[in-house]
Short mmCIF file of C-alpha atoms in Angstrom, two decimals:
data_model
loop_
_atom_site.label_atom_id
_atom_site.label_comp_id
_atom_site.label_asym_id
_atom_site.label_seq_id
_atom_site.Cartn_x
_atom_site.Cartn_y
_atom_site.Cartn_z
CA MET A 1 12.53 -48.45 -6.24
CA LYS A 2 12.82 -45.63 -3.73
CA VAL A 3 11.40 -42.19 -4.48
CA LEU A 4 12.36 -38.98 -2.70
CA VAL A 5 9.66 -36.33 -2.61
CA ALA A 6 10.87 -32.86 -1.63
CA ILE A 7 8.32 -30.63 0.11
CA LYS A 8 8.48 -27.06 1.37
CA ARG A 9 6.64 -25.33 4.21
CA VAL A 10 5.24 -22.07 2.85
CA VAL A 11 2.63 -19.46 3.70
CA ASP A 12 -0.81 -20.92 2.94
CA TYR A 13 -2.01 -19.89 -0.52
CA ASN A 14 -5.22 -18.41 0.94
CA VAL A 15 -3.28 -15.95 3.12
CA LYS A 16 -2.51 -12.41 1.98
CA VAL A 17 1.13 -11.88 2.90
CA ARG A 18 2.46 -8.68 4.44
CA VAL A 19 5.86 -7.05 4.07
CA LYS A 20 7.78 -6.22 7.25
CA SER A 21 7.89 -2.52 8.09
CA ASP A 22 11.70 -2.47 7.72
CA GLY A 23 11.52 -4.08 4.25
CA THR A 24 13.72 -7.06 5.19
CA GLY A 25 11.22 -9.74 4.21
CA MET A 26 7.73 -11.10 4.75
CA ASP A 27 5.97 -10.87 8.10
CA LEU A 28 5.28 -14.49 9.13
CA ALA A 29 4.13 -13.82 12.70
CA GLY A 30 0.85 -15.64 13.34
CA VAL A 31 0.50 -16.58 9.66
CA LYS A 32 -0.94 -19.97 8.66
CA MET A 33 1.67 -22.21 7.03
CA SER A 34 1.05 -25.26 4.86
CA MET A 35 2.65 -27.53 2.28
CA ASN A 36 3.58 -25.94 -1.04
CA PRO A 37 0.69 -26.89 -3.42
CA PHE A 38 3.02 -28.13 -6.18
CA ASP A 39 4.83 -30.36 -3.65
CA GLU A 40 1.49 -31.76 -2.46
CA ILE A 41 0.88 -32.85 -6.05
CA ALA A 42 4.34 -34.48 -6.05
CA VAL A 43 3.50 -36.47 -2.89
CA GLU A 44 0.21 -37.60 -4.42
CA GLU A 45 1.93 -38.74 -7.63
CA ALA A 46 4.60 -40.69 -5.74
CA THR A 47 1.89 -42.34 -3.64
CA ARG A 48 -0.04 -43.35 -6.77
CA LEU A 49 3.12 -44.85 -8.28
CA ARG A 50 3.59 -46.93 -5.13
CA GLU A 51 -0.03 -48.05 -5.22
CA LYS A 52 0.51 -49.20 -8.81
CA GLY A 53 3.46 -51.31 -7.65
CA VAL A 54 6.01 -49.28 -9.61
CA VAL A 55 7.58 -47.79 -6.46
CA THR A 56 8.47 -49.66 -3.27
CA GLU A 57 9.02 -46.74 -0.88
CA VAL A 58 8.13 -43.04 -0.80
CA ILE A 59 10.34 -40.83 1.38
CA ALA A 60 9.21 -37.27 2.08
CA VAL A 61 12.03 -34.77 2.59
CA SER A 62 11.90 -31.21 3.90
CA CYS A 63 14.67 -28.74 4.71
CA GLY A 64 14.18 -25.94 7.20
CA VAL A 65 13.00 -25.12 10.70
CA THR A 66 11.65 -27.55 13.31
CA GLN A 67 8.04 -26.71 12.38
CA CYS A 68 8.58 -28.49 9.05
CA GLN A 69 7.85 -31.69 10.95
CA GLU A 70 4.15 -30.80 10.79
CA THR A 71 4.35 -30.53 7.00
CA LEU A 72 6.15 -33.86 6.80
CA ARG A 73 3.41 -35.49 8.92
CA THR A 74 0.89 -34.21 6.37
CA ALA A 75 2.94 -35.80 3.58
CA MET A 76 2.95 -39.11 5.45
CA ALA A 77 -0.82 -38.82 5.96
CA ILE A 78 -1.19 -38.50 2.18
CA GLY A 79 0.87 -41.64 1.66
CA ALA A 80 4.61 -41.20 2.20
CA ASP A 81 6.14 -44.19 4.04
CA ARG A 82 8.64 -42.19 6.12
CA ALA A 83 10.17 -38.74 6.31
CA ILE A 84 13.49 -36.95 6.63
CA LEU A 85 13.94 -33.43 7.99
CA VAL A 86 17.17 -31.53 7.40
CA GLU A 87 16.85 -29.08 10.26
CA THR A 88 18.40 -25.63 10.10
CA ASP A 89 17.52 -22.05 10.94
CA VAL A 90 19.59 -20.71 8.04
CA GLU A 91 17.66 -19.20 5.13
CA LEU A 92 17.87 -21.93 2.52
CA GLN A 93 18.30 -20.94 -1.11
CA PRO A 94 17.66 -23.23 -4.11
CA LEU A 95 21.30 -24.28 -4.56
CA ALA A 96 21.63 -25.27 -0.89
CA VAL A 97 18.40 -27.31 -1.04
CA ALA A 98 19.57 -29.01 -4.25
CA LYS A 99 22.85 -29.98 -2.56
CA LEU A 100 20.98 -31.39 0.45
CA LEU A 101 18.68 -33.40 -1.81
CA LYS A 102 21.68 -34.71 -3.77
CA ALA A 103 23.28 -35.88 -0.51
CA LEU A 104 20.06 -37.60 0.60
CA MET A 105 19.58 -39.14 -2.83
CA ASP A 106 23.03 -40.73 -2.57
CA LYS A 107 22.46 -41.77 1.04
CA GLU A 108 19.12 -43.45 0.35
CA GLY A 109 19.95 -44.82 -3.09
CA ALA A 110 16.82 -43.24 -4.56
CA GLN A 111 16.13 -43.76 -8.25
CA LEU A 112 13.67 -40.92 -8.62
CA VAL A 113 13.15 -37.47 -7.10
CA ILE A 114 9.78 -35.76 -7.51
CA LEU A 115 9.19 -32.18 -6.40
CA GLY A 116 6.99 -29.23 -7.25
CA LYS A 117 8.08 -27.11 -10.20
CA GLN A 118 8.31 -24.08 -7.89
CA ALA A 119 7.41 -22.81 -4.43
CA ILE A 120 4.65 -20.22 -4.15
CA ASP A 121 6.68 -18.04 -1.75
CA ASP A 122 9.79 -17.29 -3.82
CA ASP A 123 8.74 -18.65 -7.26
CA CYS A 124 12.36 -19.52 -8.03
CA ASN A 125 11.70 -22.65 -10.15
CA GLN A 126 15.36 -23.66 -9.76
CA THR A 127 15.75 -26.51 -7.26
CA GLY A 128 14.77 -29.42 -9.52
CA GLN A 129 16.99 -28.25 -12.36
CA MET A 130 19.94 -27.64 -10.03
CA LEU A 131 19.54 -31.09 -8.48
CA ALA A 132 19.57 -32.75 -11.89
CA ALA A 133 22.74 -30.84 -12.81
CA LEU A 134 24.51 -31.70 -9.53
CA ALA A 135 23.60 -35.39 -9.81
CA ASP A 136 24.25 -35.45 -13.59
CA ILE A 137 20.94 -37.22 -14.27
CA PRO A 138 18.03 -36.56 -16.68
CA GLN A 139 15.24 -34.17 -15.77
CA ALA A 140 11.65 -33.62 -16.90
CA THR A 141 10.04 -30.40 -15.70
CA PHE A 142 6.41 -29.18 -15.60
CA ALA A 143 5.05 -32.74 -15.74
CA SER A 144 1.33 -33.16 -16.46
CA LYS A 145 1.51 -36.96 -16.83
CA VAL A 146 4.04 -39.53 -15.57
CA GLU A 147 4.37 -43.21 -16.50
CA ILE A 148 7.24 -45.45 -15.37
CA ALA A 149 8.19 -48.82 -16.85
CA ASP A 150 11.32 -50.81 -17.71
CA GLY A 151 13.70 -48.42 -15.99
CA LYS A 152 12.42 -45.41 -17.91
CA ALA A 153 9.95 -42.62 -17.26
CA SER A 154 7.61 -41.24 -19.90
CA VAL A 155 6.74 -37.68 -18.94
CA THR A 156 4.25 -35.43 -20.69
CA ARG A 157 5.11 -31.81 -19.99
CA GLU A 158 3.42 -28.53 -20.78
CA VAL A 159 5.24 -26.16 -23.12
CA ASP A 160 4.20 -22.91 -24.79
CA GLY A 161 3.04 -24.67 -27.95
CA GLY A 162 1.10 -27.47 -26.27
CA LEU A 163 2.32 -30.79 -24.86
CA GLU A 164 5.71 -32.47 -25.17
CA THR A 165 6.41 -36.10 -24.21
CA LEU A 166 9.88 -37.09 -23.02
CA SER A 167 11.36 -40.51 -22.37
CA ILE A 168 14.10 -40.38 -19.75
CA SER A 169 16.14 -43.10 -18.11
CA LEU A 170 16.26 -43.52 -14.33
CA PRO A 171 17.59 -42.21 -12.00
CA ALA A 172 15.95 -38.89 -12.83
CA VAL A 173 14.33 -35.73 -11.48
CA ILE A 174 10.70 -34.83 -12.22
CA THR A 175 9.03 -31.55 -11.29
CA THR A 176 5.24 -31.40 -11.16
CA ASP A 177 2.71 -29.01 -12.68
CA LEU A 178 -0.83 -28.31 -11.50
CA ARG A 179 -2.58 -30.60 -13.98
CA LEU A 180 -0.66 -33.74 -13.05
CA ASN A 181 -3.25 -34.84 -10.47
CA GLU A 182 -5.60 -33.71 -7.73
CA PRO A 183 -4.26 -34.55 -4.23
CA ARG A 184 -6.51 -36.76 -2.13
CA TYR A 185 -8.35 -35.61 0.95
CA VAL A 186 -6.37 -36.49 4.08
CA THR A 187 -8.53 -38.60 6.39
CA LEU A 188 -8.35 -38.68 10.18
CA PRO A 189 -7.22 -42.36 10.33
CA ASN A 190 -4.31 -41.57 8.01
CA ILE A 191 -3.38 -38.53 10.11
CA MET A 192 -3.24 -40.79 13.18
CA LYS A 193 -1.15 -43.39 11.31
CA ALA A 194 1.27 -40.67 10.17
CA LYS A 195 2.11 -39.89 13.81
CA LYS A 196 3.61 -43.37 14.18
CA LYS A 197 5.64 -43.34 10.97
CA GLN A 198 9.42 -42.92 11.09
CA MET A 199 10.94 -39.45 10.83
CA ASP A 200 14.72 -38.99 10.76
CA ILE A 201 16.27 -35.62 11.55
CA PHE A 202 19.66 -34.49 10.25
CA LYS A 203 21.67 -31.30 10.25
CA PRO A 204 23.25 -29.97 7.03
CA GLU A 205 26.71 -30.70 8.47
CA ASP A 206 25.70 -34.34 8.97
CA LEU A 207 25.35 -34.54 5.19
CA GLY A 208 28.53 -32.56 4.53
CA VAL A 209 26.69 -29.68 2.89
CA ASP A 210 27.44 -25.97 3.28
CA VAL A 211 24.14 -24.06 3.22
CA THR A 212 25.57 -20.56 3.65
CA PRO A 213 23.39 -18.11 1.64
CA ARG A 214 25.04 -16.83 -1.53
CA ILE A 215 22.38 -14.28 -2.42
CA LYS A 216 21.50 -11.34 -0.20
CA THR A 217 18.03 -9.79 -0.26
CA LEU A 218 18.49 -6.03 -0.22
CA LYS A 219 14.86 -4.98 0.10
CA VAL A 220 11.34 -6.38 -0.09
CA ALA A 221 8.49 -4.05 -1.07
CA GLU A 222 4.84 -4.41 -1.94
CA PRO A 223 3.89 -3.79 -5.57
CA ALA A 224 2.64 -0.31 -6.37
CA LYS A 225 -1.11 0.12 -6.11
CA ARG A 226 -2.92 0.33 -9.41
CA GLY A 227 -4.42 3.66 -10.28
CA ALA A 228 -8.14 4.10 -10.91
CA GLY A 229 -9.44 3.55 -14.42
CA VAL A 230 -10.62 6.41 -16.64
CA ILE A 231 -13.68 6.37 -18.88
CA VAL A 232 -13.09 8.12 -22.20
CA PRO A 233 -15.88 9.41 -24.46
CA ASP A 234 -14.52 8.15 -27.78
CA VAL A 235 -11.68 6.31 -29.57
CA ALA A 236 -9.88 9.51 -30.50
CA THR A 237 -9.57 10.51 -26.83
CA LEU A 238 -8.34 7.01 -25.94
CA VAL A 239 -5.64 7.13 -28.62
CA ALA A 240 -4.59 10.61 -27.49
CA LYS A 241 -4.24 9.50 -23.85
CA LEU A 242 -2.26 6.38 -24.82
CA LYS A 243 0.06 8.50 -26.92
CA LEU A 244 0.50 11.63 -24.81
CA GLU A 245 -0.03 10.46 -21.22
CA ALA A 246 0.76 6.73 -21.09
CA LYS A 247 3.31 7.06 -23.96
CA VAL A 248 2.75 3.47 -25.04
CA ILE A 249 2.09 4.26 -28.71
#
């Protein structure tokens, strides 16, 4: 069984992002980039499934600029068997990525797609759900445990009230949550092996997909700075300030 694992190149989670002076987006000049943490968990889970003998091949997929090749090499160092880059300079939105993944899923004959529940740069949390809708296959989101047997996947997912376990038939889409696993440390020998693994590069038009943006970002701004706290002498003063100044009661 083939598994596609979608990964995204994002600003490293340790970096404090800055807004461009003209408000058109984030300033990425000289900023460290890395694999989206949720997608790293997805790669780890797919690798573990292959090590258990449930999966025969893990294919890492990324859509974006040429530099995404570095992120794909990291995925192959974790354990992916080969990689596919859909190269484009166009700003890719969730629907476009879902269409590209659907085309690759059909092309490769993959039975399972695993990806992070969301990317830490835009927090859209849409791609997995859109892919499942386009492919008309089951989906299990926010997975904290995954087991596959007899053509079905048992997925424990986190919901507001606790945990929910779903049984879905394959092919399917699974999106990963933080508590699914802890990605392994990438060793130097595996990094060297990843350089020799196969990486195919396509353009969106090669897959017959139109990636023209359908949403326009009007303005990006930093959140307003929080005001300093105020120490009040007693409860009566606190209630008065909440009622007259903050107007929350």
